[in-house]
Amino acid sequence: MDNELLIQTEGLTRHYGPHVAVAGLELSLAKGEVLGLLGPNGAGKSSTMQMLTGNLAPSAGRILIDGIDLIDEPLKAKRLIGYLPEQPPVHRDLTVDEYLRFAARLHGLPAREVKTAVERAKTRCGLGDVGGRLIGNLSKGYQQRVGIAQAIVHAPMVVVLDEPTVGLDPIQIREIRALIRELGQEHGVILSTHILPEVQAVCDRVQIINRGRTVFADTLAGLADRHAAPVLMAGLAHAPAIDELRGIEGVSAVEPLPEGRFRITHAEEAGFAERLAALAAERGWGLCELTPERVTLEQIFTDLVYRERVEAAA
Amino acid sequence: MILTIAGNELRRMFYSPLAWAILAVVLFILALLFLVFIENFLTQVQPRFAGMDGAPGVTDSVVAPLLLWAGVLMLGIMPLITMRLFSEEKARGTLPLLLSSPVSMTQIVLGKYLGVLGFVAVMLGLIVLMPLSIAPATSLDWGKFASGLLGLVLLLASFAAAGLYLSTLSAQPAVAAVSSFGLLIFLVILYVSGSSPGSASELFVYLSHFGHFLSFLEGLFNSADLAYYLLFIATFLTLAVRRLDNERLQR
């Protein structure tokens, strides 16, 4: 993966009246990368995507698309983006071909290239045999594909897809995911979703957003690494000094969590948990919880989002 | 780019039954009126004024009322044409296609506006066939005819601009249609109240778009009237651009 950044945002912020939808979001996308934006409902995913595609003006911050400022030179920057909003922006009274031709012309393709571009987009989205049909008569899944075809017809550098698999059946979902992976090879793709396995299936990198902020960002490869290191979650009623825990043989890191809980990373060792329990009993730490941690995206997601909610309530 | 949007708009208009229904109804009604005016001219006007100098001719008693009625009919019809411009796109969520394309807001608005004008041109083209059909049999006053037609074009263009602006305000086409209709009727009422004997008001007549139309029908080409329409159109189109830009900035 090279380091050419297709999208870069600085302090992206958006208010709706007193409500802050996006608060100082930093986001970047490299070429050949699929970035998953994850977040609960109302986290600011859609607002972020609307800002990235020029549908919504940010209250503060900068957006660079391949080095071009979206706010200073919107026409130049928008040429490089393809966008599928939550609801596919299809004209129901046009046929697929007519609609895609219009979308291609609208994105500034010269007339002689339109035909091949439309054919290419149709083939990629599996729309080959519905070109002459009215979009309004197509099923939701096909309309969604027309929406994606519209976003890629002008071969943009960046494709922004807002919940591309919503409302599709499982087979269609698989096809769309395969398409997204394929797109990710030559374009950069940002997609938002709240389906966790989807991120694991198609993304190279994941960024979890909650209440307008990035609460977690890592590559999926990095996630797998976390998975590799054995981690114990320990709850201690009478916790000792953290250095005492760090001093235990085989422990490589200790991270204190609220309410007397600790996240202990240790070396690969079969009987470590047993040894830790014995030690806790011996020294009277009041062990009340000891669970091996399996780092899955789902866990990270629920932990982060839940913790934020608790903090917000406090 | 503007033409791409205009072309698409016009094409989609003719894909909907609405456009055809509107054309059919308007032409049917105007054709009936046209016959009535001719009948009236043949039985009433012609016998009475035959041989008089400066008497009202065919153009005054057939063509001018026809164009006037076309204008009156369009008070109700134009809102139906313009309501879909932005309201429907908002309601169906198709606006992002335009907004995320490399086109400016001005281009979007002008494109859609030209699309409507294209439809108006088709309609006027068909309406004009009626007076033209009697041209071989009589002598039309071409100057008056052209001036009246220009007036009608400007009047309808001003209706379209107002309707376009109002359709950016609402996501419901029906609301857009009703409010455009209200605005257009309001301007007519300004004329009626401004020119009524008791409370004549120059200002009201000036503000109303119908007042300016009537002088065109009389064959009076006044650049002040032309300027009125151009300003009217420019104002509403600018408002529409501003409104859509504000939507992106909404706080």
PDB file of C-alpha atoms in Angstrom, chain A residues 33-252:
ATOM      1  CA  GLU A  33      -7.687   0.938   0.729  1.00  0.00           C
ATOM      2  CA  VAL A  34     -11.165   0.185   2.011  1.00  0.00           C
ATOM      3  CA  LEU A  35     -11.998   2.136   5.142  1.00  0.00           C
ATOM      4  CA  GLY A  36     -14.986   1.147   7.224  1.00  0.00           C
ATOM      5  CA  LEU A  37     -16.752   3.797   9.240  1.00  0.00           C
ATOM      6  CA  LEU A  38     -18.543   2.162  12.077  1.00  0.00           C
ATOM      7  CA  GLY A  39     -20.795   3.671  14.652  1.00  0.00           C
ATOM      8  CA  PRO A  40     -24.164   3.454  16.359  1.00  0.00           C
ATOM      9  CA  ASN A  41     -27.104   5.287  14.883  1.00  0.00           C
ATOM     10  CA  GLY A  42     -26.674   9.028  15.068  1.00  0.00           C
ATOM     11  CA  ALA A  43     -22.918   8.795  15.513  1.00  0.00           C
ATOM     12  CA  GLY A  44     -22.263  11.193  12.668  1.00  0.00           C
ATOM     13  CA  LYS A  45     -21.368   8.703   9.947  1.00  0.00           C
ATOM     14  CA  SER A  46     -23.804  10.009   7.384  1.00  0.00           C
ATOM     15  CA  SER A  47     -23.024  13.633   8.181  1.00  0.00           C
ATOM     16  CA  THR A  48     -19.339  12.877   7.699  1.00  0.00           C
ATOM     17  CA  MET A  49     -19.978  11.259   4.353  1.00  0.00           C
ATOM     18  CA  GLN A  50     -22.220  14.095   3.246  1.00  0.00           C
ATOM     19  CA  MET A  51     -19.422  16.502   4.072  1.00  0.00           C
ATOM     20  CA  LEU A  52     -16.817  14.430   2.239  1.00  0.00           C
ATOM     21  CA  THR A  53     -18.950  14.532  -0.884  1.00  0.00           C
ATOM     22  CA  GLY A  54     -19.879  18.190  -0.731  1.00  0.00           C
ATOM     23  CA  ASN A  55     -23.529  17.651   0.128  1.00  0.00           C
ATOM     24  CA  LEU A  56     -23.127  19.351   3.469  1.00  0.00           C
ATOM     25  CA  ALA A  57     -20.844  22.233   4.331  1.00  0.00           C
ATOM     26  CA  PRO A  58     -18.664  21.619   7.393  1.00  0.00           C
ATOM     27  CA  SER A  59     -18.939  24.122  10.230  1.00  0.00           C
ATOM     28  CA  ALA A  60     -15.163  23.978  10.623  1.00  0.00           C
ATOM     29  CA  GLY A  61     -12.231  22.002   9.330  1.00  0.00           C
ATOM     30  CA  ARG A  62     -10.735  21.142   5.977  1.00  0.00           C
ATOM     31  CA  ILE A  63     -11.278  18.360   3.522  1.00  0.00           C
ATOM     32  CA  LEU A  64      -8.594  17.529   0.987  1.00  0.00           C
ATOM     33  CA  ILE A  65      -9.454  15.216  -1.863  1.00  0.00           C
ATOM     34  CA  ASP A  66      -6.228  14.115  -3.503  1.00  0.00           C
ATOM     35  CA  GLY A  67      -4.720  17.382  -2.263  1.00  0.00           C
ATOM     36  CA  ILE A  68      -7.546  19.556  -3.608  1.00  0.00           C
ATOM     37  CA  ASP A  69      -9.512  21.520  -1.037  1.00  0.00           C
ATOM     38  CA  LEU A  70     -13.164  20.547  -1.364  1.00  0.00           C
ATOM     39  CA  ILE A  71     -14.381  23.899  -0.087  1.00  0.00           C
ATOM     40  CA  ASP A  72     -12.099  26.097  -2.191  1.00  0.00           C
ATOM     41  CA  GLU A  73     -12.371  24.147  -5.413  1.00  0.00           C
ATOM     42  CA  PRO A  74     -15.541  22.088  -5.139  1.00  0.00           C
ATOM     43  CA  LEU A  75     -15.945  21.427  -8.853  1.00  0.00           C
ATOM     44  CA  LYS A  76     -12.445  20.055  -9.277  1.00  0.00           C
ATOM     45  CA  ALA A  77     -12.610  17.970  -6.130  1.00  0.00           C
ATOM     46  CA  LYS A  78     -16.076  16.556  -6.763  1.00  0.00           C
ATOM     47  CA  ARG A  79     -14.932  15.138 -10.080  1.00  0.00           C
ATOM     48  CA  LEU A  80     -12.825  12.672  -8.096  1.00  0.00           C
ATOM     49  CA  ILE A  81     -15.628  11.401  -5.885  1.00  0.00           C
ATOM     50  CA  GLY A  82     -18.438   8.960  -6.388  1.00  0.00           C
ATOM     51  CA  TYR A  83     -21.121   8.922  -3.739  1.00  0.00           C
ATOM     52  CA  LEU A  84     -23.908   6.560  -2.872  1.00  0.00           C
ATOM     53  CA  PRO A  85     -26.112   8.142  -0.202  1.00  0.00           C
ATOM     54  CA  GLU A  86     -28.185   6.109   2.212  1.00  0.00           C
ATOM     55  CA  GLN A  87     -31.065   6.210  -0.210  1.00  0.00           C
ATOM     56  CA  PRO A  88     -29.910   5.551  -3.780  1.00  0.00           C
ATOM     57  CA  PRO A  89     -30.498   8.807  -5.717  1.00  0.00           C
ATOM     58  CA  VAL A  90     -32.133   7.132  -8.689  1.00  0.00           C
ATOM     59  CA  HIS A  91     -34.754   8.623 -10.958  1.00  0.00           C
ATOM     60  CA  ARG A  92     -37.451   6.008 -10.986  1.00  0.00           C
ATOM     61  CA  ASP A  93     -38.922   7.177 -14.270  1.00  0.00           C
ATOM     62  CA  LEU A  94     -35.739   6.597 -16.275  1.00  0.00           C
ATOM     63  CA  THR A  95     -34.314   3.346 -17.556  1.00  0.00           C
ATOM     64  CA  VAL A  96     -31.032   2.135 -16.111  1.00  0.00           C
ATOM     65  CA  ASP A  97     -29.157   3.103 -19.278  1.00  0.00           C
ATOM     66  CA  GLU A  98     -30.656   6.568 -19.465  1.00  0.00           C
ATOM     67  CA  TYR A  99     -29.980   7.203 -15.830  1.00  0.00           C
ATOM     68  CA  LEU A 100     -26.371   6.073 -15.965  1.00  0.00           C
ATOM     69  CA  ARG A 101     -25.763   8.093 -19.117  1.00  0.00           C
ATOM     70  CA  PHE A 102     -27.094  11.140 -17.319  1.00  0.00           C
ATOM     71  CA  ALA A 103     -24.920  10.459 -14.274  1.00  0.00           C
ATOM     72  CA  ALA A 104     -21.859  10.038 -16.490  1.00  0.00           C
ATOM     73  CA  ARG A 105     -22.521  13.283 -18.363  1.00  0.00           C
ATOM     74  CA  LEU A 106     -23.193  15.059 -15.095  1.00  0.00           C
ATOM     75  CA  HIS A 107     -19.802  14.003 -13.799  1.00  0.00           C
ATOM     76  CA  GLY A 108     -18.164  15.607 -16.786  1.00  0.00           C
ATOM     77  CA  LEU A 109     -17.405  12.605 -18.981  1.00  0.00           C
ATOM     78  CA  PRO A 110     -17.094  13.652 -22.618  1.00  0.00           C
ATOM     79  CA  ALA A 111     -19.935  12.377 -24.807  1.00  0.00           C
ATOM     80  CA  ARG A 112     -17.827   9.848 -26.698  1.00  0.00           C
ATOM     81  CA  GLU A 113     -16.677   8.113 -23.509  1.00  0.00           C
ATOM     82  CA  VAL A 114     -20.111   7.863 -21.961  1.00  0.00           C
ATOM     83  CA  LYS A 115     -21.174   4.690 -23.704  1.00  0.00           C
ATOM     84  CA  THR A 116     -18.155   2.619 -22.696  1.00  0.00           C
ATOM     85  CA  ALA A 117     -18.235   4.027 -19.166  1.00  0.00           C
ATOM     86  CA  VAL A 118     -21.887   3.058 -18.762  1.00  0.00           C
ATOM     87  CA  GLU A 119     -21.247  -0.436 -20.126  1.00  0.00           C
ATOM     88  CA  ARG A 120     -18.313  -0.894 -17.771  1.00  0.00           C
ATOM     89  CA  ALA A 121     -20.260   0.256 -14.717  1.00  0.00           C
ATOM     90  CA  LYS A 122     -23.157  -1.988 -15.644  1.00  0.00           C
ATOM     91  CA  THR A 123     -20.968  -5.042 -16.030  1.00  0.00           C
ATOM     92  CA  ARG A 124     -19.244  -4.426 -12.731  1.00  0.00           C
ATOM     93  CA  CYS A 125     -22.507  -4.055 -10.858  1.00  0.00           C
ATOM     94  CA  GLY A 126     -24.186  -6.994 -12.567  1.00  0.00           C
ATOM     95  CA  LEU A 127     -26.710  -4.818 -14.369  1.00  0.00           C
ATOM     96  CA  GLY A 128     -25.961  -6.177 -17.836  1.00  0.00           C
ATOM     97  CA  ASP A 129     -29.430  -7.442 -18.634  1.00  0.00           C
ATOM     98  CA  VAL A 130     -31.602  -4.760 -17.027  1.00  0.00           C
ATOM     99  CA  GLY A 131     -30.257  -1.776 -18.986  1.00  0.00           C
ATOM    100  CA  GLY A 132     -33.564  -1.160 -20.738  1.00  0.00           C
ATOM    101  CA  ARG A 133     -35.802  -1.463 -17.709  1.00  0.00           C
ATOM    102  CA  LEU A 134     -37.307   1.358 -15.714  1.00  0.00           C
ATOM    103  CA  ILE A 135     -35.522   1.835 -12.421  1.00  0.00           C
ATOM    104  CA  GLY A 136     -38.848   2.182 -10.647  1.00  0.00           C
ATOM    105  CA  ASN A 137     -39.733  -1.384 -11.632  1.00  0.00           C
ATOM    106  CA  LEU A 138     -36.522  -2.908 -10.316  1.00  0.00           C
ATOM    107  CA  SER A 139     -36.239  -4.564  -6.924  1.00  0.00           C
ATOM    108  CA  LYS A 140     -34.566  -2.783  -4.043  1.00  0.00           C
ATOM    109  CA  GLY A 141     -31.378  -4.781  -4.538  1.00  0.00           C
ATOM    110  CA  TYR A 142     -31.106  -3.788  -8.167  1.00  0.00           C
ATOM    111  CA  GLN A 143     -31.863  -0.164  -7.347  1.00  0.00           C
ATOM    112  CA  GLN A 144     -29.039  -0.289  -4.850  1.00  0.00           C
ATOM    113  CA  ARG A 145     -26.751  -1.630  -7.556  1.00  0.00           C
ATOM    114  CA  VAL A 146     -27.823   1.146  -9.888  1.00  0.00           C
ATOM    115  CA  GLY A 147     -26.903   3.519  -7.073  1.00  0.00           C
ATOM    116  CA  ILE A 148     -23.446   1.974  -6.859  1.00  0.00           C
ATOM    117  CA  ALA A 149     -23.076   1.995 -10.641  1.00  0.00           C
ATOM    118  CA  GLN A 150     -23.896   5.701 -10.568  1.00  0.00           C
ATOM    119  CA  ALA A 151     -21.134   6.240  -8.013  1.00  0.00           C
ATOM    120  CA  ILE A 152     -18.453   4.492 -10.061  1.00  0.00           C
ATOM    121  CA  VAL A 153     -19.496   5.326 -13.612  1.00  0.00           C
ATOM    122  CA  HIS A 154     -16.985   8.156 -13.945  1.00  0.00           C
ATOM    123  CA  ALA A 155     -14.159   6.021 -12.469  1.00  0.00           C
ATOM    124  CA  PRO A 156     -13.626   8.282  -9.453  1.00  0.00           C
ATOM    125  CA  MET A 157     -10.553   7.997  -7.270  1.00  0.00           C
ATOM    126  CA  VAL A 158     -12.666   7.826  -4.148  1.00  0.00           C
ATOM    127  CA  VAL A 159     -15.921   5.968  -3.745  1.00  0.00           C
ATOM    128  CA  VAL A 160     -18.039   6.858  -0.730  1.00  0.00           C
ATOM    129  CA  LEU A 161     -20.770   4.364   0.074  1.00  0.00           C
ATOM    130  CA  ASP A 162     -23.272   5.009   2.831  1.00  0.00           C
ATOM    131  CA  GLU A 163     -24.599   1.680   4.083  1.00  0.00           C
ATOM    132  CA  PRO A 164     -24.343  -0.036   0.712  1.00  0.00           C
ATOM    133  CA  THR A 165     -25.820  -3.366   1.756  1.00  0.00           C
ATOM    134  CA  VAL A 166     -28.912  -2.209   3.609  1.00  0.00           C
ATOM    135  CA  GLY A 167     -32.056  -3.952   2.450  1.00  0.00           C
ATOM    136  CA  LEU A 168     -30.340  -6.583   0.350  1.00  0.00           C
ATOM    137  CA  ASP A 169     -30.714 -10.328   0.565  1.00  0.00           C
ATOM    138  CA  PRO A 170     -27.711 -12.401   1.698  1.00  0.00           C
ATOM    139  CA  ILE A 171     -26.647 -13.354  -1.806  1.00  0.00           C
ATOM    140  CA  GLN A 172     -26.827  -9.790  -3.010  1.00  0.00           C
ATOM    141  CA  ILE A 173     -24.865  -8.732   0.048  1.00  0.00           C
ATOM    142  CA  ARG A 174     -22.103 -11.143  -0.881  1.00  0.00           C
ATOM    143  CA  GLU A 175     -22.028  -9.853  -4.427  1.00  0.00           C
ATOM    144  CA  ILE A 176     -21.902  -6.245  -3.325  1.00  0.00           C
ATOM    145  CA  ARG A 177     -19.128  -7.015  -0.861  1.00  0.00           C
ATOM    146  CA  ALA A 178     -17.118  -8.695  -3.582  1.00  0.00           C
ATOM    147  CA  LEU A 179     -17.664  -5.620  -5.719  1.00  0.00           C
ATOM    148  CA  ILE A 180     -16.503  -3.325  -2.929  1.00  0.00           C
ATOM    149  CA  ARG A 181     -13.323  -5.355  -2.455  1.00  0.00           C
ATOM    150  CA  GLU A 182     -12.706  -5.154  -6.159  1.00  0.00           C
ATOM    151  CA  LEU A 183     -13.275  -1.392  -6.143  1.00  0.00           C
ATOM    152  CA  GLY A 184     -10.883  -1.085  -3.246  1.00  0.00           C
ATOM    153  CA  GLN A 185      -8.053  -2.416  -5.365  1.00  0.00           C
ATOM    154  CA  GLU A 186      -7.888   0.486  -7.773  1.00  0.00           C
ATOM    155  CA  HIS A 187      -9.933   3.182  -6.039  1.00  0.00           C
ATOM    156  CA  GLY A 188     -10.117   4.187  -2.424  1.00  0.00           C
ATOM    157  CA  VAL A 189     -13.386   3.244  -0.774  1.00  0.00           C
ATOM    158  CA  ILE A 190     -15.033   4.573   2.354  1.00  0.00           C
ATOM    159  CA  LEU A 191     -18.105   2.752   3.487  1.00  0.00           C
ATOM    160  CA  SER A 192     -20.272   3.185   6.494  1.00  0.00           C
ATOM    161  CA  THR A 193     -22.194   0.440   8.118  1.00  0.00           C
ATOM    162  CA  HIS A 194     -23.392  -0.817  11.421  1.00  0.00           C
ATOM    163  CA  ILE A 195     -23.005  -4.420  10.410  1.00  0.00           C
ATOM    164  CA  LEU A 196     -19.812  -5.564  12.097  1.00  0.00           C
ATOM    165  CA  PRO A 197     -19.048  -8.695  10.070  1.00  0.00           C
ATOM    166  CA  GLU A 198     -19.267  -6.562   6.974  1.00  0.00           C
ATOM    167  CA  VAL A 199     -16.303  -4.526   8.111  1.00  0.00           C
ATOM    168  CA  GLN A 200     -14.351  -7.674   8.818  1.00  0.00           C
ATOM    169  CA  ALA A 201     -15.285  -9.040   5.437  1.00  0.00           C
ATOM    170  CA  VAL A 202     -14.350  -6.116   3.228  1.00  0.00           C
ATOM    171  CA  CYS A 203     -12.337  -3.450   5.031  1.00  0.00           C
ATOM    172  CA  ASP A 204      -8.610  -2.935   5.386  1.00  0.00           C
ATOM    173  CA  ARG A 205      -9.022  -0.393   8.120  1.00  0.00           C
ATOM    174  CA  VAL A 206     -11.772   0.456  10.532  1.00  0.00           C
ATOM    175  CA  GLN A 207     -12.622   3.678  12.289  1.00  0.00           C
ATOM    176  CA  ILE A 208     -15.276   3.642  14.956  1.00  0.00           C
ATOM    177  CA  ILE A 209     -17.133   6.888  15.454  1.00  0.00           C
ATOM    178  CA  ASN A 210     -19.299   7.751  18.370  1.00  0.00           C
ATOM    179  CA  ARG A 211     -20.940  11.073  19.035  1.00  0.00           C
ATOM    180  CA  GLY A 212     -18.940  12.711  16.289  1.00  0.00           C
ATOM    181  CA  ARG A 213     -15.513  11.596  17.459  1.00  0.00           C
ATOM    182  CA  THR A 214     -13.160   8.828  16.484  1.00  0.00           C
ATOM    183  CA  VAL A 215     -13.072   6.426  19.399  1.00  0.00           C
ATOM    184  CA  PHE A 216     -11.116   3.693  17.712  1.00  0.00           C
ATOM    185  CA  ALA A 217      -9.028   3.371  14.602  1.00  0.00           C
ATOM    186  CA  ASP A 218      -6.927   0.463  13.524  1.00  0.00           C
ATOM    187  CA  THR A 219      -6.199  -1.737  10.595  1.00  0.00           C
ATOM    188  CA  LEU A 220      -7.865  -5.101  10.519  1.00  0.00           C
ATOM    189  CA  ALA A 221      -4.397  -6.631  10.526  1.00  0.00           C
ATOM    190  CA  GLY A 222      -3.712  -4.758  13.764  1.00  0.00           C
ATOM    191  CA  LEU A 223      -6.939  -6.104  15.167  1.00  0.00           C
ATOM    192  CA  ALA A 224      -5.798  -9.609  14.412  1.00  0.00           C
ATOM    193  CA  ASP A 225      -2.563  -8.905  16.288  1.00  0.00           C
ATOM    194  CA  ARG A 226      -4.486  -7.853  19.336  1.00  0.00           C
ATOM    195  CA  HIS A 227      -6.258 -11.090  19.039  1.00  0.00           C
ATOM    196  CA  ALA A 228      -2.930 -12.930  19.150  1.00  0.00           C
ATOM    197  CA  ALA A 229      -1.668 -11.516  22.446  1.00  0.00           C
ATOM    198  CA  PRO A 230      -3.297 -13.287  25.372  1.00  0.00           C
ATOM    199  CA  VAL A 231      -5.150 -10.886  27.571  1.00  0.00           C
ATOM    200  CA  LEU A 232      -6.929 -11.413  30.840  1.00  0.00           C
ATOM    201  CA  MET A 233      -9.531  -9.146  32.298  1.00  0.00           C
ATOM    202  CA  ALA A 234      -9.228  -9.225  36.057  1.00  0.00           C
ATOM    203  CA  GLY A 235     -11.523  -7.606  38.605  1.00  0.00           C
ATOM    204  CA  LEU A 236      -9.890  -7.057  41.972  1.00  0.00           C
ATOM    205  CA  ALA A 237     -11.823  -5.797  45.011  1.00  0.00           C
ATOM    206  CA  HIS A 238      -8.680  -4.846  46.934  1.00  0.00           C
ATOM    207  CA  ALA A 239      -6.360  -3.973  44.125  1.00  0.00           C
ATOM    208  CA  PRO A 240      -2.647  -3.667  44.883  1.00  0.00           C
ATOM    209  CA  ALA A 241      -0.405  -1.016  43.397  1.00  0.00           C
ATOM    210  CA  ILE A 242      -0.197  -1.389  39.675  1.00  0.00           C
ATOM    211  CA  ASP A 243       3.555  -1.983  39.837  1.00  0.00           C
ATOM    212  CA  GLU A 244       2.968  -5.067  41.918  1.00  0.00           C
ATOM    213  CA  LEU A 245       0.841  -6.485  39.135  1.00  0.00           C
ATOM    214  CA  ARG A 246       3.437  -5.523  36.568  1.00  0.00           C
ATOM    215  CA  GLY A 247       6.010  -7.365  38.647  1.00  0.00           C
ATOM    216  CA  ILE A 248       4.281 -10.703  38.269  1.00  0.00           C
ATOM    217  CA  GLU A 249       6.299 -13.096  36.188  1.00  0.00           C
ATOM    218  CA  GLY A 250       5.155 -13.273  32.574  1.00  0.00           C
ATOM    219  CA  VAL A 251       3.100 -10.078  32.621  1.00  0.00           C
ATOM    220  CA  SER A 252       4.018  -7.724  29.799  1.00  0.00           C
TER     221      SER A 252
END
